[in-house]
Amino acid sequence: MLRAVPVDQPIRAGAPRTNFWGFNGSVPGPLLRYRKGETVRLTFQNALEAESAVHWHGIRVPNAMDGVPYVTQNPVKPGEEFVYEFALPDSGTFWYHPHQSSFEQVPRGLYGALIVEEERPIEVDRELVWLLSDVRIGDDGLQIEDFGRVLDIANDGRVGNEVLLNGRAAGAGNVLEVRSGERIRLRLINAAAARIFQLELHGHAMNVIAYDGQAVEPHAVERLVLGPGMRADLVVDCMQAPGSRFLMNDTHRRSAGPIASLVYGDARPLRRQPLGAPMRLAPNRLPEPDLAKATEHYIMFQGGMRGVPTMGIVDGKPVRTHELMERHGLAWTMNYTAQHEHALMHEPFLHLQRGEHVVLRMINETDFVHPMHLHGHFFRVVAVDGHKEARPVWRDTVIMGPRQTLDVAFVADNPGDWMYHCHILDHAAGGMMGTIRVA
Ligand code: C2O
Ligand code: CU
């Protein structure tokens, strides 16, 4: 059972309580853990005064279980329930959150992790799940309820003033105690509405073993950029001396400071050399796109505060940019179209044939970063600004830099109408969302 309810909890010891909304009375919601191939059966109960639903980010569910109001189901009204039931085809790090007024409901605290274990997990000493997020709160601890301001919608989105790690204030004071010699698997999830993290871990290699839940060839990175919606699985060998301490820092230009401290206990090292066990995960079976026979489709993105003045189509009618913002509260277009959430049952902006091999060329004509997410499928990022990627990774959410062009490829094998949107949730609310029909 997953029950959405108001919940008051402090973000740090001694702090005033913050008025969140949470699943099962906590922020984040319960950590859901399954084995690959298992079936999830969960009743969602809406004990809020707002309509809602639950979306399973990254899980290749049948369309009717995707949890998108107005597209795959009716909104779940206050006091009502909805039963979700679907199999888990992929192992990996996933998460869940509402898909209704998500620019408000997610930062209010409605999110949780969904972990699907591999048939044969890799060997580690400890596994941790870190849900990163943020809130905008005042000195009284209460949320500043300025959701959906055009100023945020047309810029970087609504970035909070307190970063949260598993619902508690992040920062150097957030201590992870480690033992010298131990190997940790760290599952990172960015559940923030708009904040992009650029993580650096002092004194340790961050070995990436999966992006968005899908295995990659293990490789060490200096910094890890995680946009909203994105995940990374890391293996960290803690080989420093007992008693030492290190920071995990966020070096993004909008950073609110360090995320956590790694503090070595005094216990004698568990081992002197890093664990020899392989880090490589067995890959999930995903349908491989054949670029030679793929059809190309284009999506052009325009808008934003400093964007090229253009026009947009709203509810089938052309509208000038300033009216787009002033009259409709919309600031972004995809292929000249801007949509409101409740209008999503209208025409999909792309029609794909079931089984079609597809290259989506995403052309960002804006000055902003957009983590673009597709439901129901994984795609390979095959080219950046026309340059082929040597090792195209699988993703369900990809960061599209300002003025950048990305080619992503996939097989449209999952029938239904699938959301495709920016995961900066204010951008999505501001028009950067639509559906892709696979039929
Ligand atoms: Cu994480 Cu359309 O969602
Ligand atoms: Cu965006």
Coordinates of C-alpha atoms and ligand atoms in Angstrom, one line a residue:
M1 CA 0.0 0.0 0.0
L2 CA 1.2 3.5 -0.8
R3 CA -0.8 6.2 0.8
A4 CA -0.2 9.9 0.0
V5 CA -0.7 12.0 3.1
P6 CA 0.4 15.4 4.6
V7 CA 3.4 14.8 6.8
D8 CA 5.2 17.2 9.2
Q9 CA 8.8 16.3 9.8
P10 CA 12.0 18.4 10.6
I11 CA 14.8 18.4 8.1
R12 CA 17.4 18.3 10.9
A13 CA 17.4 17.6 14.6
G14 CA 16.0 20.5 16.5
A15 CA 14.6 22.3 13.5
P16 CA 11.0 23.3 13.2
R17 CA 8.8 20.8 11.4
T18 CA 8.3 21.2 7.7
N19 CA 4.9 20.6 6.1
F20 CA 5.6 18.0 3.5
W21 CA 3.4 15.6 1.6
G22 CA 4.7 12.1 1.7
F23 CA 4.0 8.5 0.9
N24 CA 3.1 6.4 4.0
G25 CA 3.8 9.3 6.3
S26 CA 7.5 9.9 5.5
V27 CA 9.8 11.8 3.1
P28 CA 11.1 10.0 1.1
G29 CA 8.4 7.4 0.8
P30 CA 9.1 3.7 1.7
L31 CA 12.1 2.1 -0.1
L32 CA 10.5 -0.5 -2.4
R33 CA 12.7 -3.5 -3.1
Y34 CA 12.0 -6.3 -5.5
R35 CA 13.9 -8.9 -7.5
K36 CA 14.0 -8.8 -11.2
G37 CA 11.1 -10.6 -12.8
E38 CA 8.9 -10.1 -9.8
T39 CA 5.4 -8.5 -10.0
V40 CA 4.6 -5.4 -8.2
R41 CA 1.1 -5.1 -6.8
L42 CA 0.4 -1.9 -4.8
T43 CA -2.7 -0.1 -3.9
F44 CA -2.3 3.7 -4.1
Q45 CA -4.6 5.5 -1.6
N46 CA -5.0 9.2 -2.0
A47 CA -5.4 10.9 1.4
L48 CA -4.5 14.3 0.1
E49 CA -6.9 17.1 -0.8
A50 CA -5.5 17.1 -4.3
E51 CA -5.9 14.6 -7.1
S52 CA -2.8 12.5 -7.7
A53 CA -1.4 9.2 -9.1
V54 CA 1.9 7.3 -9.1
H55 CA 4.3 7.1 -11.9
W56 CA 7.1 4.5 -11.8
H57 CA 10.1 6.3 -13.3
G58 CA 12.2 4.1 -15.6
I59 CA 10.2 0.9 -15.3
R60 CA 9.1 -0.5 -18.6
V61 CA 5.5 -1.0 -17.5
P62 CA 2.4 -1.6 -19.7
N63 CA 0.9 1.7 -20.7
A64 CA -2.1 1.5 -18.4
M65 CA 0.1 1.2 -15.3
D66 CA 2.3 4.2 -16.1
G67 CA 0.4 6.5 -13.7
V68 CA 0.0 9.6 -15.9
P69 CA -3.4 11.3 -15.3
Y70 CA -5.3 12.3 -18.4
V71 CA -3.1 10.0 -20.5
T72 CA -3.0 6.5 -19.0
Q73 CA -5.5 6.8 -16.2
N74 CA -8.0 9.1 -14.6
P75 CA -6.6 11.2 -11.7
V76 CA -7.1 9.5 -8.4
K77 CA -9.4 11.8 -6.5
P78 CA -9.1 12.6 -2.8
G79 CA -10.2 9.5 -0.8
E80 CA -10.0 7.2 -3.8
E81 CA -7.7 4.3 -4.7
F82 CA -6.0 2.8 -7.7
V83 CA -4.3 -0.6 -7.9
Y84 CA -1.0 -0.8 -9.8
E85 CA 0.2 -4.2 -11.0
F86 CA 3.1 -4.8 -13.3
A87 CA 6.1 -7.0 -13.8
L88 CA 9.7 -5.8 -13.5
P89 CA 11.6 -6.6 -16.7
D90 CA 14.8 -4.8 -15.6
S91 CA 17.0 -4.7 -12.6
G92 CA 18.2 -1.3 -11.5
T93 CA 17.7 1.9 -9.6
F94 CA 14.3 3.4 -10.2
W95 CA 12.0 5.7 -8.4
Y96 CA 8.3 6.7 -8.1
H97 CA 6.5 10.0 -7.9
P98 CA 3.2 11.6 -8.9
H99 CA 2.7 12.8 -12.5
Q100 CA 0.0 15.3 -11.7
S101 CA 1.0 18.8 -10.9
S102 CA 4.4 17.2 -10.4
F103 CA 6.0 20.7 -10.2
E104 CA 4.2 21.0 -6.9
Q105 CA 3.6 17.5 -5.7
V106 CA 7.2 16.2 -6.1
P107 CA 8.9 19.1 -4.2
R108 CA 6.3 18.8 -1.5
G109 CA 7.8 15.4 -0.8
L110 CA 6.0 12.8 -2.8
Y111 CA 8.9 10.5 -4.0
G112 CA 10.6 7.3 -3.1
A113 CA 13.1 4.8 -4.4
L114 CA 12.2 1.6 -6.2
I115 CA 15.1 -0.9 -6.3
V116 CA 15.1 -4.0 -8.5
E117 CA 17.8 -6.4 -7.6
E118 CA 19.8 -8.3 -10.1
E119 CA 19.4 -12.0 -10.4
R120 CA 23.1 -12.2 -9.3
P121 CA 24.0 -9.0 -7.5
I122 CA 27.7 -7.9 -7.5
E123 CA 29.6 -8.4 -4.3
V124 CA 29.8 -5.3 -2.0
D125 CA 30.1 -4.9 1.8
R126 CA 27.2 -2.4 2.0
E127 CA 24.6 -0.8 -0.2
L128 CA 23.1 2.6 0.2
V129 CA 20.3 4.5 -1.5
W130 CA 20.6 8.3 -1.5
L131 CA 17.6 10.2 -2.7
L132 CA 18.7 13.8 -3.4
S133 CA 16.2 16.5 -3.5
D134 CA 15.6 20.0 -2.2
V135 CA 12.9 22.2 -0.6
R136 CA 12.2 25.9 -0.5
I137 CA 11.5 26.7 3.1
G138 CA 11.4 29.8 5.3
D139 CA 13.0 30.3 8.8
D140 CA 9.9 28.9 10.3
G141 CA 10.6 25.6 8.5
L142 CA 7.4 25.9 6.4
Q143 CA 7.5 25.4 2.7
I144 CA 7.3 28.6 0.7
E145 CA 4.3 27.7 -1.5
D146 CA 5.3 29.6 -4.6
F147 CA 4.9 26.7 -7.0
G148 CA 4.5 27.4 -10.7
R149 CA 5.7 31.0 -10.9
V150 CA 6.4 32.1 -14.4
L151 CA 9.8 33.4 -13.2
D152 CA 10.8 29.9 -12.3
I153 CA 9.0 28.2 -15.2
A154 CA 10.9 30.4 -17.8
N155 CA 14.3 30.0 -16.1
D156 CA 16.1 27.2 -14.3
G157 CA 13.0 25.9 -12.6
R158 CA 12.1 26.2 -9.0
V159 CA 15.4 25.4 -7.2
G160 CA 15.0 24.9 -3.4
N161 CA 17.1 26.6 -0.8
E162 CA 17.8 23.4 1.3
V163 CA 19.2 20.3 -0.2
L164 CA 17.9 17.0 1.2
L165 CA 19.5 13.6 1.4
N166 CA 16.8 11.0 2.2
G167 CA 14.6 13.8 3.5
R168 CA 17.3 15.2 5.9
A169 CA 19.3 18.4 5.4
A170 CA 22.4 17.6 3.3
G171 CA 25.8 19.2 4.1
A172 CA 29.1 18.4 5.7
G173 CA 27.3 17.7 8.9
N174 CA 25.5 14.8 7.2
V175 CA 27.9 12.0 8.2
L176 CA 28.3 8.6 6.6
E177 CA 30.5 6.5 8.8
V178 CA 32.6 4.1 6.8
R179 CA 35.1 1.4 7.7
S180 CA 38.5 1.4 6.0
G181 CA 38.6 -1.2 3.3
E182 CA 34.9 -1.6 2.7
R183 CA 33.3 -1.5 -0.7
I184 CA 30.0 0.5 -0.9
R185 CA 27.5 0.4 -3.7
L186 CA 25.8 3.8 -3.7
R187 CA 22.6 4.2 -5.6
L188 CA 22.0 7.9 -6.3
I189 CA 18.7 9.3 -7.4
N190 CA 17.9 12.9 -8.2
A191 CA 14.3 13.5 -7.1
A192 CA 14.6 17.3 -7.1
A193 CA 12.1 19.2 -9.1
A194 CA 14.7 21.4 -10.8
R195 CA 18.1 21.1 -9.1
I196 CA 21.0 19.7 -11.1
F197 CA 23.8 18.1 -9.0
Q198 CA 27.4 18.0 -10.0
L199 CA 29.0 15.6 -7.5
E200 CA 32.6 15.2 -6.5
L201 CA 33.9 12.9 -3.9
H202 CA 37.3 13.8 -2.4
G203 CA 39.9 11.1 -1.9
H204 CA 37.9 8.3 -3.6
A205 CA 37.2 7.1 -7.1
M206 CA 33.5 7.2 -8.1
N207 CA 33.2 4.1 -10.2
V208 CA 30.0 4.3 -12.3
I209 CA 28.5 0.9 -12.9
A210 CA 25.0 2.0 -14.1
Y211 CA 23.1 5.0 -15.4
D212 CA 19.4 5.2 -14.9
G213 CA 19.5 1.6 -13.7
Q214 CA 21.2 0.2 -16.9
A215 CA 24.7 -1.3 -16.7
V216 CA 27.6 0.4 -18.2
E217 CA 31.2 -0.7 -18.4
P218 CA 32.5 0.3 -15.0
H219 CA 34.6 3.5 -15.2
A220 CA 35.8 6.1 -12.7
V221 CA 34.5 9.7 -13.1
E222 CA 35.9 12.9 -11.5
R223 CA 32.4 14.4 -11.3
L224 CA 29.0 13.1 -11.8
V225 CA 26.2 15.3 -13.2
L226 CA 22.8 14.2 -12.2
G227 CA 19.8 16.1 -13.6
P228 CA 16.3 15.7 -12.1
G229 CA 15.0 12.2 -12.7
M230 CA 18.4 10.7 -13.4
R231 CA 20.2 7.9 -11.4
A232 CA 23.7 6.5 -11.1
D233 CA 25.0 3.5 -9.4
L234 CA 28.5 3.9 -8.0
V235 CA 31.0 1.5 -6.4
V236 CA 33.2 3.3 -3.9
D237 CA 36.2 1.5 -2.3
C238 CA 36.9 3.2 1.0
M239 CA 40.7 2.8 1.2
Q240 CA 41.7 5.8 3.3
A241 CA 43.0 5.5 6.8
P242 CA 40.9 5.1 10.0
G243 CA 40.1 8.4 11.5
S244 CA 40.2 10.4 8.2
R245 CA 37.3 12.4 6.7
F246 CA 36.3 13.5 3.2
L247 CA 33.6 15.5 1.5
M248 CA 31.1 14.8 -1.1
N249 CA 30.7 18.1 -2.7
D250 CA 28.3 19.6 -5.2
T251 CA 30.2 21.9 -7.6
H252 CA 27.3 22.9 -9.8
R253 CA 26.9 26.7 -10.3
R254 CA 23.7 26.7 -8.3
S255 CA 25.2 24.4 -5.6
A256 CA 24.0 24.9 -2.0
G257 CA 27.2 23.4 -0.6
P258 CA 28.5 19.9 0.3
I259 CA 26.2 16.9 0.3
A260 CA 27.8 14.7 3.0
S261 CA 31.0 13.8 4.8
L262 CA 32.6 10.3 4.7
V263 CA 34.1 9.7 8.1
Y264 CA 36.3 6.7 8.7
G265 CA 35.8 5.0 12.0
D266 CA 38.7 3.8 14.1
A267 CA 38.1 0.1 13.5
R268 CA 41.0 -1.8 12.0
P269 CA 40.8 -2.0 8.2
L270 CA 38.5 -4.7 6.8
R271 CA 41.1 -5.3 4.1
R272 CA 44.3 -3.6 2.8
Q273 CA 43.6 -3.9 -0.9
P274 CA 40.3 -3.1 -2.6
L275 CA 38.0 -6.0 -2.9
G276 CA 38.9 -7.9 -6.0
A277 CA 35.3 -8.9 -7.0
P278 CA 34.1 -7.7 -10.4
M279 CA 32.0 -4.5 -10.5
R280 CA 30.4 -5.2 -13.8
L281 CA 26.7 -5.8 -13.7
A282 CA 25.0 -8.2 -16.1
P283 CA 23.1 -6.1 -18.6
N284 CA 19.3 -6.1 -18.9
R285 CA 17.8 -7.3 -22.2
L286 CA 16.8 -4.2 -24.1
P287 CA 15.7 -4.1 -27.7
E288 CA 18.8 -3.0 -29.7
P289 CA 18.1 -0.2 -32.2
D290 CA 19.5 -0.7 -35.7
L291 CA 20.7 2.6 -36.9
A292 CA 20.9 1.5 -40.5
K293 CA 17.2 1.0 -40.7
A294 CA 16.0 3.5 -38.2
T295 CA 13.7 6.3 -39.2
E296 CA 14.6 9.8 -38.1
H297 CA 12.3 12.2 -36.3
Y298 CA 13.1 15.7 -35.2
I299 CA 12.1 17.6 -32.1
M300 CA 13.0 21.2 -31.8
F301 CA 12.9 23.0 -28.5
Q302 CA 12.4 26.7 -28.1
G303 CA 11.6 29.3 -25.5
G304 CA 12.6 30.3 -22.0
M305 CA 13.3 33.8 -20.6
R306 CA 16.1 34.7 -23.0
G307 CA 14.7 32.5 -25.8
V308 CA 14.2 33.4 -29.4
P309 CA 10.8 35.0 -29.8
T310 CA 8.7 32.5 -31.6
M311 CA 5.2 31.4 -31.7
G312 CA 3.6 28.4 -30.1
I313 CA 0.5 26.3 -30.7
V314 CA -1.7 26.0 -27.7
D315 CA -4.8 23.8 -27.9
G316 CA -4.5 23.8 -31.6
K317 CA -4.3 27.6 -32.0
P318 CA -1.2 29.6 -32.8
V319 CA -0.2 32.0 -30.1
R320 CA 2.6 34.7 -29.9
T321 CA 5.3 34.2 -27.3
H322 CA 4.3 37.0 -24.9
E323 CA 0.8 35.7 -24.9
L324 CA 2.1 32.2 -24.3
M325 CA 3.6 33.5 -21.1
E326 CA 1.1 36.1 -20.0
R327 CA -2.1 34.4 -20.9
H328 CA -1.3 30.7 -20.7
G329 CA 1.7 30.6 -18.2
L330 CA 3.6 28.6 -20.8
A331 CA 7.2 29.3 -21.7
W332 CA 8.5 26.4 -23.9
T333 CA 7.6 24.7 -27.1
M334 CA 8.5 21.4 -28.6
N335 CA 8.0 21.4 -32.4
Y336 CA 6.2 24.8 -31.9
T337 CA 3.7 23.3 -29.6
A338 CA 3.2 24.0 -25.9
Q339 CA 0.8 21.9 -23.8
H340 CA -0.8 22.1 -20.5
E341 CA -1.0 18.9 -18.4
H342 CA -4.7 18.6 -18.7
A343 CA -4.6 18.9 -22.5
L344 CA -2.3 15.9 -22.9
M345 CA -5.0 13.7 -24.1
H346 CA -4.9 15.7 -27.3
E347 CA -3.0 14.7 -30.4
P348 CA 0.4 13.1 -29.7
F349 CA 3.2 15.1 -31.3
L350 CA 4.9 12.0 -32.7
H351 CA 3.4 8.8 -34.1
L352 CA 5.6 5.7 -34.2
Q353 CA 4.9 2.2 -35.4
R354 CA 5.1 -0.6 -33.0
G355 CA 8.5 -2.2 -33.6
E356 CA 9.9 0.8 -35.4
H357 CA 13.6 1.6 -35.0
V358 CA 13.8 5.3 -34.3
V359 CA 16.4 8.0 -34.1
L360 CA 15.1 11.1 -32.3
R361 CA 17.1 14.1 -33.1
M362 CA 16.6 16.6 -30.3
I363 CA 17.6 20.1 -31.2
N364 CA 17.8 22.5 -28.3
E365 CA 17.5 26.1 -29.5
T366 CA 17.2 27.4 -26.0
D367 CA 19.9 28.7 -23.7
F368 CA 18.9 26.3 -21.0
V369 CA 19.7 22.7 -19.8
H370 CA 16.9 20.2 -20.2
P371 CA 17.0 16.7 -18.8
M372 CA 14.6 15.0 -21.3
H373 CA 12.8 11.9 -20.2
L374 CA 10.8 9.3 -22.2
H375 CA 8.4 6.9 -20.6
G376 CA 8.1 3.2 -21.3
H377 CA 11.4 2.8 -23.1
F378 CA 15.1 3.1 -22.7
F379 CA 17.1 4.8 -25.5
R380 CA 20.8 4.9 -26.5
V381 CA 22.4 8.3 -26.7
V382 CA 24.2 7.8 -30.0
A383 CA 25.4 11.3 -31.0
V384 CA 26.1 14.7 -29.4
D385 CA 26.2 17.7 -31.7
G386 CA 26.5 15.3 -34.6
H387 CA 29.5 13.4 -33.2
K388 CA 29.0 9.7 -32.7
E389 CA 29.4 8.5 -29.2
A390 CA 32.0 5.7 -28.9
R391 CA 30.1 3.8 -26.3
P392 CA 26.4 4.8 -26.5
V393 CA 24.8 4.4 -23.1
W394 CA 21.3 3.5 -22.3
R395 CA 19.2 6.1 -20.5
D396 CA 15.7 7.0 -19.8
T397 CA 16.6 10.7 -19.0
V398 CA 19.3 12.6 -20.8
I399 CA 20.8 16.0 -20.2
M400 CA 20.5 18.2 -23.3
G401 CA 22.9 21.1 -22.9
P402 CA 22.1 24.7 -24.1
R403 CA 22.0 24.9 -27.9
Q404 CA 23.0 21.2 -28.1
T405 CA 21.7 18.6 -30.5
L406 CA 21.4 15.0 -29.3
D407 CA 20.5 11.9 -31.2
V408 CA 18.9 9.1 -29.2
A409 CA 17.9 5.7 -30.7
F410 CA 15.5 3.1 -29.5
V411 CA 13.0 0.5 -30.6
A412 CA 9.4 1.6 -30.1
D413 CA 8.3 -1.8 -28.8
N414 CA 5.9 -0.8 -26.0
P415 CA 2.5 0.2 -27.3
G416 CA 0.6 3.2 -25.9
D417 CA 0.8 6.9 -25.5
W418 CA 4.0 7.8 -23.7
M419 CA 5.0 11.0 -22.0
Y420 CA 8.1 12.7 -23.3
H421 CA 9.0 15.7 -21.2
C422 CA 11.7 17.8 -19.5
H423 CA 12.2 16.6 -16.0
I424 CA 12.8 20.1 -14.7
L425 CA 9.2 19.9 -13.6
D426 CA 8.5 23.6 -14.0
H427 CA 9.6 23.4 -17.6
A428 CA 7.3 20.5 -18.1
A429 CA 4.5 22.5 -16.6
G430 CA 5.5 25.4 -18.9
G431 CA 4.9 23.5 -22.1
M432 CA 7.8 21.1 -22.4
M433 CA 5.9 17.9 -22.5
G434 CA 3.9 15.9 -24.9
T435 CA 3.1 12.3 -25.8
I436 CA 4.6 9.9 -28.3
R437 CA 2.1 7.3 -29.6
V438 CA 3.4 3.8 -30.3
A439 CA 0.8 1.8 -32.2
Ligands
C2O1 CU1 10.0 10.9 -13.5 CU2 7.4 11.7 -16.6 O1 8.7 11.3 -15.0
CU2 CU 13.8 21.8 -19.3

